Structure formats: structure tokens, C-alpha cells
XYZ file of C-alpha atoms in Angstrom:
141
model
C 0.000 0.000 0.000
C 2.697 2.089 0.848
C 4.859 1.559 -2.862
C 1.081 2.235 -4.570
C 0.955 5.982 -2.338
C 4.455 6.902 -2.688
C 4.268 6.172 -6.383
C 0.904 7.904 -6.774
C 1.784 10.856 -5.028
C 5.856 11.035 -6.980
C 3.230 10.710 -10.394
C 1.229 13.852 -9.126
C 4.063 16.045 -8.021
C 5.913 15.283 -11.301
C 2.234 16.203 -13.309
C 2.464 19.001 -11.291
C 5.884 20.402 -11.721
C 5.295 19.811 -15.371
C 2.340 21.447 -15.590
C 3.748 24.755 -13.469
C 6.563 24.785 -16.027
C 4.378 24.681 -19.063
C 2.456 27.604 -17.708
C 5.792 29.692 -16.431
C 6.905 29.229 -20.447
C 3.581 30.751 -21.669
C 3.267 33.339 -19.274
C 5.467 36.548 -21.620
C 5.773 39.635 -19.006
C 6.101 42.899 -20.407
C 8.710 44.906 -18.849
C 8.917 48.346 -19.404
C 12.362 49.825 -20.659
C 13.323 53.054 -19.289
C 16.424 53.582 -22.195
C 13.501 54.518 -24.482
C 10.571 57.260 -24.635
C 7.145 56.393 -22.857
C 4.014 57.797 -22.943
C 2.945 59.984 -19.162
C 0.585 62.414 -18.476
C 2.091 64.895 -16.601
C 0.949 68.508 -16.357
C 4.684 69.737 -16.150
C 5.672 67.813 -19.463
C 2.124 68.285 -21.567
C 4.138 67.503 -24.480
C 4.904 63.498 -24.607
C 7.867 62.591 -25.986
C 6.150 59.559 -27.834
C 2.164 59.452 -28.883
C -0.047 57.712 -27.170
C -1.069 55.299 -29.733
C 1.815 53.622 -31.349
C 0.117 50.570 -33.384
C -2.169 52.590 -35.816
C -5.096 50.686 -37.574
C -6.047 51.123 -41.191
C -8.067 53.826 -40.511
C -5.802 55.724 -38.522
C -3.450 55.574 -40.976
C -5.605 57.006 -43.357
C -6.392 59.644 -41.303
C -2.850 60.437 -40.670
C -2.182 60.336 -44.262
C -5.308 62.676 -44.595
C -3.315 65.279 -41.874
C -0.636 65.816 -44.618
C -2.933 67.738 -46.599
C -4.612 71.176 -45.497
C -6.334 71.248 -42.340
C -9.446 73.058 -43.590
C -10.937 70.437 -44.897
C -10.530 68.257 -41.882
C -14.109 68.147 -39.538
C -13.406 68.695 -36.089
C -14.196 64.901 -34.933
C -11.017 64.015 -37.034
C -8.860 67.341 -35.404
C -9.785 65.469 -32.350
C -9.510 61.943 -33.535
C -5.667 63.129 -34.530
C -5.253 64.801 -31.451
C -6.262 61.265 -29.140
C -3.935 59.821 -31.493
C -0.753 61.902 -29.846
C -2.524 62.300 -26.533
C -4.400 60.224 -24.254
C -5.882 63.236 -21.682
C -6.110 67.246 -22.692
C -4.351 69.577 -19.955
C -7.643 70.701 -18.908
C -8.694 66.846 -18.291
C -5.393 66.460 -16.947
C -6.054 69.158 -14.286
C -9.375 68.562 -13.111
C -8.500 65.792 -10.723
C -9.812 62.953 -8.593
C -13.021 62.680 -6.436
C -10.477 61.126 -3.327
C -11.525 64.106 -1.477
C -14.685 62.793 -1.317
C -13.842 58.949 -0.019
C -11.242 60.634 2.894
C -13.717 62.820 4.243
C -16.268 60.150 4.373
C -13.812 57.915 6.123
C -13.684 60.863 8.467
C -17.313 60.884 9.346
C -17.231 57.322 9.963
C -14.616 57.611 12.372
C -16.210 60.828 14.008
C -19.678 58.829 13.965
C -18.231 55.177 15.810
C -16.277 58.040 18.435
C -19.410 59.153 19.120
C -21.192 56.018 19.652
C -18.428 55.415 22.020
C -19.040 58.460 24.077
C -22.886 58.019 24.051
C -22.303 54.749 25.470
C -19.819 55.620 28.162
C -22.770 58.531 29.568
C -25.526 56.414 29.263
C -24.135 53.316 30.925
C -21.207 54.554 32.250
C -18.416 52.781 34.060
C -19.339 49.500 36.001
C -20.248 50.225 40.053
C -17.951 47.434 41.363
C -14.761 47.414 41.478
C -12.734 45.015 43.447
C -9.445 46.887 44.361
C -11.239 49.627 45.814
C -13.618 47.500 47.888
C -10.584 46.116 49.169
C -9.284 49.105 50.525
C -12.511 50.047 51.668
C -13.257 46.960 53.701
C -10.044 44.790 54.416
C -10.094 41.193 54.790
């Protein structure tokens, strides 16, 4: 019985190693290199060194082929289609900031709210009326 479990369980950790390392080989990480350009919104740098999009589809293309020639005749849905192209956020967008104000001061409340609980409870029920050590001194043994 023993030989049967030991071989059993050698067959399953070798399945299992086998089938970690076919995963690990699949798995292709991305790591970002810092030698080269990247995309960031930053309101100090509005101007990214690289465009947001990089892969253009056949459409994009066109339209970038379309930019060549005068602007004039270019509607303002593809001005701004060409300008999403180079930039993910405007500087106005990139200004007008989170709503985290919002979840901290809530937090706040709720912390203000249980401290008051707490203090309702301590006047309404208050502390308990024995107390061992001072009966002690009161009355000794």
C-alpha cells in the first residue's frame, strides 16, 4: 500500500511540476524599458515625448495620411480623432483631478460617527459600580 501511495503521489508532483513549467513558459511579461521614450501624463511635461497610440489601424493611418494635406478640410471629430492619437488626456482633463476628497472625508465621518457612539455609550451606561481593588481598601479582609 505504501509503494502504490508513494508512487501515486511522486506521479502527481511530477504532473504538477510539469504542468507549473508549461504555464511559467507561456506566461510573456512585459517589462517596461526606461532607455527609451514612454508615454505619461504629466501637467509639467504636456508635451509626450512619444504618442499615445503607437500601433495605428487602417483607418488611422488614413487619417494620418489625410493630416498631410490642409487642415481646412478636416471636420473637427477628425482634429480630435488626430489629437487622441498623440494624446491620451487634454491639460484641462489632466487638471481637473480625482473625487479622493470625497472617499477621505467620508472615512472621516465614519470615524467621528463610531467616536461618538463610544461616548454616548460611556454617559448612558457609564463605568461599572464594582470594582474590586477599591472595595478592598474600603473593607479589608
Amino acid at each position: 500500500v505504501y509503494l502504490c501511495l508513494s508512487i501515486y503521489l511522486s506521479v502527481c508532483v511530477c504532473l504538477s511540476v510539469s504542468v507549473c513549467l508549461s504555464v511559467g513558459r507561456s506566461v510573456d511579461v512585459d517589462v517596461a524599458d526606461c532607455s527609451v521614450p514612454q508615454y505619461n501624463n504629466r501637467l509639467d511635461t504636456p508635451l509626450p515625448d512619444v504618442p499615445f497610440v503607437r500601433n495605428l489601424s487602417a483607418e488611422q493611418k488614413k487619417l494620418k495620411e489625410k493630416e498631410k494635406g490642409s487642415w481646412t478640410q478636416l471636420t473637427k471629430e477628425e482634429k480630435l480623432a488626430l489629437y487622441r492619437l498623440t494624446h491620451e488626456l487634454s491639460y484641462a482633463e489632466m487638471r481637473q483631478g480625482s473625487k479622493e476628497w470625497m472617499t477621505v472625508l467620508g472615512g472621516v465621518f465614519i470615524f467621528l460617527g463610531f467616536t461618538g457612539l463610544l461616548v454616548w455609550w460611556q454617559r448612558v451606561y457609564g463605568e461599572s459600580g464594582f470594582n474590586c481593588v477599591d472595595d478592598l481598601f474600603i473593607h479589608p479582609i
